[in-house]
Tab-separated table of C-alpha atoms (C1' of nucleotides) in Angstrom:
chain	number	residue	atom	x	y	z
A	1	MET	CA	133.042	61.693	18.051
A	2	LYS	CA	132.832	58.655	15.651
A	3	THR	CA	132.107	55.356	17.211
A	4	LEU	CA	134.740	52.756	17.501
A	5	GLY	CA	132.725	50.424	15.162
A	6	LYS	CA	132.572	53.158	12.327
A	7	THR	CA	136.202	53.869	12.860
A	8	LEU	CA	137.147	50.221	12.429
A	9	LYS	CA	134.815	49.373	9.680
A	10	GLU	CA	135.829	52.413	7.471
A	11	ALA	CA	139.477	51.465	8.220
A	12	ARG	CA	139.030	47.786	6.952
A	13	GLU	CA	137.101	48.983	3.911
A	14	GLN	CA	139.852	51.660	3.251
A	15	ASN	CA	142.150	48.749	3.085
A	16	SER	CA	139.905	46.553	1.051
A	17	LEU	CA	139.999	43.766	3.646
A	18	LYS	CA	137.281	41.322	4.465
A	19	LEU	CA	136.546	39.977	7.808
A	20	ARG	CA	138.118	36.846	7.305
A	21	GLN	CA	141.259	38.398	6.046
A	22	VAL	CA	141.490	40.525	9.084
A	23	GLU	CA	140.897	37.187	11.277
A	24	ASP	CA	143.774	35.635	9.370
A	25	ALA	CA	146.026	38.437	9.781
A	26	THR	CA	145.417	39.114	13.430
A	27	GLY	CA	143.974	35.971	14.988
A	28	ILE	CA	140.725	38.024	15.929
A	29	SER	CA	137.700	35.990	15.131
A	30	ASN	CA	135.530	37.378	12.321
A	31	ALA	CA	132.445	37.031	14.447
A	32	TYR	CA	134.151	39.259	17.098
A	33	LEU	CA	135.253	41.702	14.433
A	34	SER	CA	131.856	42.125	13.399
A	35	GLN	CA	130.610	42.852	16.918
A	36	LEU	CA	133.250	45.471	17.058
A	37	GLU	CA	132.131	47.019	13.961
A	38	ASN	CA	128.658	47.201	15.160
A	39	ASP	CA	129.421	48.804	18.584
A	40	LYS	CA	128.461	45.476	20.522
A	41	ILE	CA	131.779	45.669	22.536
A	42	LYS	CA	132.442	48.388	25.284
A	43	ASN	CA	135.760	47.687	26.464
A	44	PRO	CA	138.050	45.723	24.194
A	45	SER	CA	141.516	44.732	25.309
A	46	ALA	CA	144.592	46.949	24.628
A	47	ASN	CA	145.850	43.965	22.858
A	48	ILE	CA	142.904	44.067	20.333
A	49	LEU	CA	142.983	47.626	19.744
A	50	TYR	CA	146.794	47.544	19.222
A	51	LYS	CA	146.560	44.505	16.607
A	52	LEU	CA	143.914	46.481	14.615
A	53	SER	CA	145.672	49.899	14.818
A	54	SER	CA	148.646	48.166	13.524
A	55	LEU	CA	147.020	46.326	10.620
A	56	TYR	CA	145.063	49.366	9.474
A	57	ASN	CA	147.855	51.743	9.963
A	58	LEU	CA	145.748	53.709	12.375
A	59	GLU	CA	147.086	55.549	15.283
A	60	LEU	CA	146.291	53.654	18.525
A	61	ASN	CA	145.201	56.999	20.268
A	62	SER	CA	142.287	57.508	17.638
A	63	LEU	CA	140.951	53.878	18.489
A	64	MET	CA	141.436	54.575	22.133
A	65	ALA	CA	139.485	57.796	21.628
A	66	ALA	CA	136.774	56.234	19.695
A	67	SER	CA	136.553	53.382	22.125
A	68	GLY	CA	135.953	55.841	25.165
A	69	ALA	CA	139.215	55.210	26.712
A	70	ILE	CA	140.415	58.644	25.946
A	71	LYS	CA	138.172	61.589	26.206
A	72	LYS	CA	140.144	64.747	25.440
A	73	LYS	CA	142.258	65.422	22.587
A	74	GLU	CA	145.710	67.409	22.421
A	75	ASP	CA	147.469	69.221	19.780
A	76	ASP	CA	149.622	67.804	17.148
A	77	THR	CA	152.774	68.352	19.247
A	78	VAL	CA	151.575	66.823	22.467
A	79	SER	CA	150.139	63.970	20.490
A	80	LEU	CA	153.473	63.120	18.804
A	81	LEU	CA	155.332	63.210	21.981
A	82	ASN	CA	153.059	60.952	23.432
A	83	SER	CA	152.967	58.515	20.682
A	84	VAL	CA	156.170	58.315	18.873
A	85	ALA	CA	158.389	55.211	19.955
A	86	PHE	CA	157.617	51.592	20.114
A	87	SER	CA	161.141	50.893	19.108
A	88	ALA	CA	163.818	49.252	21.256
A	89	GLU	CA	165.373	52.488	22.205
A	90	SER	CA	162.660	55.241	21.864
A	91	LEU	CA	163.383	58.485	20.220
A	92	SER	CA	165.394	61.075	22.241
A	93	LYS	CA	163.858	64.330	23.028
A	94	GLU	CA	165.973	66.060	20.518
A	95	GLU	CA	164.953	63.501	17.844
A	96	GLU	CA	161.380	64.098	18.524
A	97	GLU	CA	161.545	67.730	18.141
A	98	ALA	CA	163.612	67.404	15.094
A	99	LEU	CA	161.227	65.375	13.554
A	100	ILE	CA	158.131	67.314	14.387
A	101	GLU	CA	159.942	70.414	12.946
A	102	TYR	CA	160.708	68.442	9.783
A	103	LEU	CA	157.228	67.285	9.280
A	104	LYS	CA	156.034	70.747	9.893
A	105	PHE	CA	158.461	71.778	6.949
A	106	LEU	CA	157.233	68.890	4.854
A	107	ARG	CA	153.662	69.848	5.146
A	108	PHE	CA	154.246	73.685	4.759
A	109	SER	CA	156.195	73.258	1.612
A	110	LYS	CA	153.601	70.819	0.216
A	111	LYS	CA	150.885	73.273	0.400
A	112	LYS	CA	152.751	75.633	-1.841
B	1	MET	CA	161.277	43.052	29.425
B	2	LYS	CA	159.802	44.077	32.744
B	3	THR	CA	156.343	42.715	33.631
B	4	LEU	CA	153.240	44.817	33.658
B	5	GLY	CA	152.776	44.297	37.311
B	6	LYS	CA	156.277	45.375	38.151
B	7	THR	CA	155.909	48.262	35.927
B	8	LEU	CA	152.615	49.381	37.638
B	9	LYS	CA	153.642	48.896	41.043
B	10	GLU	CA	157.082	50.654	40.578
B	11	ALA	CA	155.299	53.571	39.054
B	12	ARG	CA	152.652	53.675	41.839
B	13	GLU	CA	155.429	53.648	44.493
B	14	GLN	CA	157.356	56.334	42.657
B	15	ASN	CA	154.210	58.397	43.129
B	16	SER	CA	153.796	57.432	46.635
B	17	LEU	CA	150.462	56.135	46.175
B	18	LYS	CA	148.503	53.542	47.910
B	19	LEU	CA	146.136	51.048	46.061
B	20	ARG	CA	143.033	52.621	47.490
B	21	GLN	CA	144.233	56.134	46.448
B	22	VAL	CA	144.650	54.770	43.087
B	23	GLU	CA	141.210	53.335	43.403
B	24	ASP	CA	139.709	56.793	44.367
B	25	ALA	CA	141.493	58.391	41.577
B	26	THR	CA	140.666	55.908	38.813
B	27	GLY	CA	137.718	54.007	39.804
B	28	ILE	CA	139.574	50.833	39.498
B	29	SER	CA	139.069	48.387	42.470
B	30	ASN	CA	142.011	48.038	44.777
B	31	ALA	CA	141.518	44.341	44.506
B	32	TYR	CA	141.923	44.459	40.776
B	33	LEU	CA	144.866	46.769	41.169
B	34	SER	CA	146.582	44.295	43.247
B	35	GLN	CA	145.784	41.553	40.701
B	36	LEU	CA	147.376	43.584	38.045
B	37	GLU	CA	150.413	44.296	40.181
B	38	ASN	CA	150.875	40.663	40.721
B	39	ASP	CA	150.485	39.857	36.952
B	40	LYS	CA	147.331	37.767	37.472
B	41	ILE	CA	145.678	39.691	34.624
B	42	LYS	CA	146.694	38.826	31.060
B	43	ASN	CA	144.668	41.128	28.885
B	44	PRO	CA	143.501	44.204	30.716
B	45	SER	CA	141.355	46.604	28.763
B	46	ALA	CA	142.678	49.748	26.854
B	47	ASN	CA	140.506	51.747	29.256
B	48	ILE	CA	142.316	50.596	32.210
B	49	LEU	CA	145.811	50.778	30.935
B	50	TYR	CA	145.031	54.293	29.840
B	51	LYS	CA	143.684	55.434	33.034
B	52	LEU	CA	146.824	54.304	34.862
B	53	SER	CA	149.259	55.580	32.379
B	54	SER	CA	147.787	58.842	32.852
B	55	LEU	CA	147.677	58.742	36.404
B	56	TYR	CA	151.342	57.662	36.916
B	57	ASN	CA	152.471	60.028	33.946
B	58	LEU	CA	153.693	56.885	32.080
B	59	GLU	CA	153.771	56.309	28.317
B	60	LEU	CA	150.709	54.223	27.269
B	61	ASN	CA	153.111	52.534	24.809
B	62	SER	CA	155.411	51.312	27.776
B	63	LEU	CA	152.407	49.712	29.577
B	64	MET	CA	151.213	48.178	26.346
B	65	ALA	CA	154.492	46.681	25.675
B	66	ALA	CA	154.837	45.415	29.318
B	67	SER	CA	151.424	43.956	29.132
B	68	GLY	CA	152.505	42.110	25.985
B	69	ALA	CA	150.056	43.890	23.647
B	70	ILE	CA	152.849	45.186	21.753
B	71	LYS	CA	154.941	42.199	20.667
B	72	LYS	CA	158.580	42.498	19.944
B	73	LYS	CA	160.122	45.047	17.979
B	74	GLU	CA	161.780	44.725	14.713
B	75	ASP	CA	164.307	47.165	13.302
B	76	ASP	CA	163.948	50.927	13.695
B	77	THR	CA	162.745	51.377	10.304
B	78	VAL	CA	159.663	49.150	10.524
B	79	SER	CA	159.145	50.096	14.046
B	80	LEU	CA	158.874	53.725	13.152
B	81	LEU	CA	156.597	52.944	10.442
B	82	ASN	CA	154.294	51.374	12.841
B	83	SER	CA	154.329	53.842	15.562
B	84	VAL	CA	154.636	57.334	14.267
B	85	ALA	CA	151.266	59.073	14.178
B	86	PHE	CA	149.499	62.508	14.703
B	87	SER	CA	146.341	63.178	16.147
B	88	ALA	CA	144.176	64.773	13.656
B	89	GLU	CA	145.392	63.045	10.477
B	90	SER	CA	147.914	59.985	10.152
B	91	LEU	CA	151.040	60.109	8.190
B	92	SER	CA	150.952	59.733	4.463
B	93	LYS	CA	153.224	56.982	3.010
B	94	GLU	CA	155.444	59.731	1.589
B	95	GLU	CA	155.713	61.552	4.839
B	96	GLU	CA	156.520	58.341	6.652
B	97	GLU	CA	159.410	57.525	4.303
B	98	ALA	CA	160.670	61.016	4.494
B	99	LEU	CA	160.687	60.998	8.119
B	100	ILE	CA	162.303	57.895	8.303
B	101	GLU	CA	165.031	58.949	5.936
B	102	TYR	CA	165.487	62.003	7.742
B	103	LEU	CA	165.781	60.153	11.162
B	104	LYS	CA	168.534	58.092	9.510
B	105	PHE	CA	170.181	61.087	8.524
B	106	LEU	CA	170.149	62.552	12.081
B	107	ARG	CA	171.515	59.610	13.520
B	108	PHE	CA	174.152	59.195	11.010
B	109	SER	CA	175.642	62.613	11.541
B	110	LYS	CA	175.296	62.178	15.258
B	111	LYS	CA	177.762	59.255	15.129
B	112	LYS	CA	180.702	61.261	13.933
C	1	DA	C1'	116.929	33.995	-12.447
C	2	DC	C1'	118.955	30.467	-10.012
C	3	DA	C1'	122.636	27.890	-7.653
C	4	DA	C1'	126.905	28.185	-5.430
C	5	DA	C1'	130.261	30.469	-2.927
C	6	DA	C1'	131.510	34.173	-0.082
C	7	DA	C1'	130.678	37.632	3.391
C	8	DT	C1'	128.635	39.172	7.551
C	9	DC	C1'	126.071	38.484	11.214
C	10	DT	C1'	123.566	35.987	15.604
C	11	DA	C1'	123.172	33.150	19.310
C	12	DA	C1'	124.895	30.090	22.702
C	13	DA	C1'	129.081	28.443	25.215
C	14	DT	C1'	133.270	29.493	27.375
C	15	DA	C1'	136.939	32.252	29.175
C	16	DT	C1'	138.457	35.880	31.475
C	17	DA	C1'	138.322	40.632	33.218
C	18	DT	C1'	136.530	43.229	37.110
C	19	DC	C1'	134.106	43.976	41.511
C	20	DA	C1'	132.450	43.478	46.515
C	21	DA	C1'	133.536	41.541	50.641
C	22	DG	C1'	136.223	40.200	53.889
C	23	DC	C1'	141.280	38.411	55.812
C	24	DA	C1'	145.807	38.878	57.606
C	25	DA	C1'	149.934	41.328	58.270
C	26	DA	C1'	151.923	45.871	59.068
C	27	DA	C1'	151.681	50.432	60.786
C	28	DT	C1'	149.912	53.830	63.796
C	29	DT	C1'	148.362	55.590	68.073
C	30	DA	C1'	147.096	55.921	72.814
D	1	DT	C1'	151.394	46.555	74.456
D	2	DA	C1'	146.807	46.409	73.219
D	3	DA	C1'	143.420	48.524	70.319
D	4	DT	C1'	142.688	50.752	65.981
D	5	DT	C1'	143.579	51.728	61.397
D	6	DT	C1'	145.665	51.167	57.201
D	7	DT	C1'	147.458	48.330	53.499
D	8	DG	C1'	147.936	44.734	50.237
D	9	DC	C1'	145.805	40.571	49.243
D	10	DT	C1'	142.452	36.176	48.417
D	11	DT	C1'	138.339	34.262	47.213
D	12	DG	C1'	133.911	33.909	45.302
D	13	DA	C1'	130.369	36.176	42.468
D	14	DT	C1'	129.149	38.669	38.450
D	15	DA	C1'	129.821	40.926	34.071
D	16	DT	C1'	131.408	40.950	29.718
D	17	DA	C1'	134.932	40.026	26.330
D	18	DT	C1'	135.796	36.430	22.843
D	19	DT	C1'	135.196	32.099	20.359
D	20	DT	C1'	132.701	28.169	17.924
D	21	DA	C1'	129.142	26.994	15.254
D	22	DG	C1'	125.634	27.972	12.349
D	23	DA	C1'	121.963	31.143	10.168
D	24	DT	C1'	121.171	34.768	7.116
D	25	DT	C1'	122.380	38.020	3.697
D	26	DT	C1'	125.212	39.496	-0.290
D	27	DT	C1'	127.815	38.559	-4.118
D	28	DT	C1'	129.307	36.062	-8.273
D	29	DG	C1'	129.082	32.968	-12.244
D	30	DT	C1'	126.541	30.528	-15.708
DNA sequence: ACAAAAATCTAAATATATCAAGCAAAATTA
DNA sequence: TAATTTTGCTTGATATATTTAGATTTTTGT
């Protein structure tokens, strides 16, 4: 399993962001960001992980897993069920299932 | 929005658990659990929230929202953009947009 | 190559999460 | 009812997350 630091640094570079820019965007000091990326921090707050996952368009679960909060990994379906829905009214069961089916379809037809 | 403390306490009682049972199950001290339930803690770690959501069968997201880690929600579109995710690989831009369109379609045809 | 600027990292200070111990109310049991 | 146990809580101690300031490294322009 990739460390939290590696995961965060890769994500930041993928988005071509500097530590200072991340600081401006999230309010997290660049010094602390550096420590996070160098695995000096064992237990960051949910707040911090959420802000970063949000900025980098990462799934929170992958950050939590990298940070050691989550140890085991589920399959796609369970993962989607658990992760979808920050919105005011979350997705209904039917909507979730429909979206999962639709995504499978999307990916299937993409493979040609 | 219900506070984190209220959310945790309700969940624990729903499962008929005592603070010390939760301590045994999670390794989180009953003293700290009490502080959490009384909203004395502003920024718990991702670790703690994950363990509790796991034990109580709660959505991690609902705990994060209650803890204030997840701010307020915008409209469905932005919210979905920020939240949908899969375990192995995250959604591509195209897939996100396709899913959002599809959800709009789902909800539109439901209204009839 | 050199100076200036930008970017990252380190160290010390501070804030806050988390724990250990013990207290008081409530519940249980004899 | 009194003794014992259980339960939730408070307080003080400690560990660790997070910040501020500054040092070091890397990049950029000339």
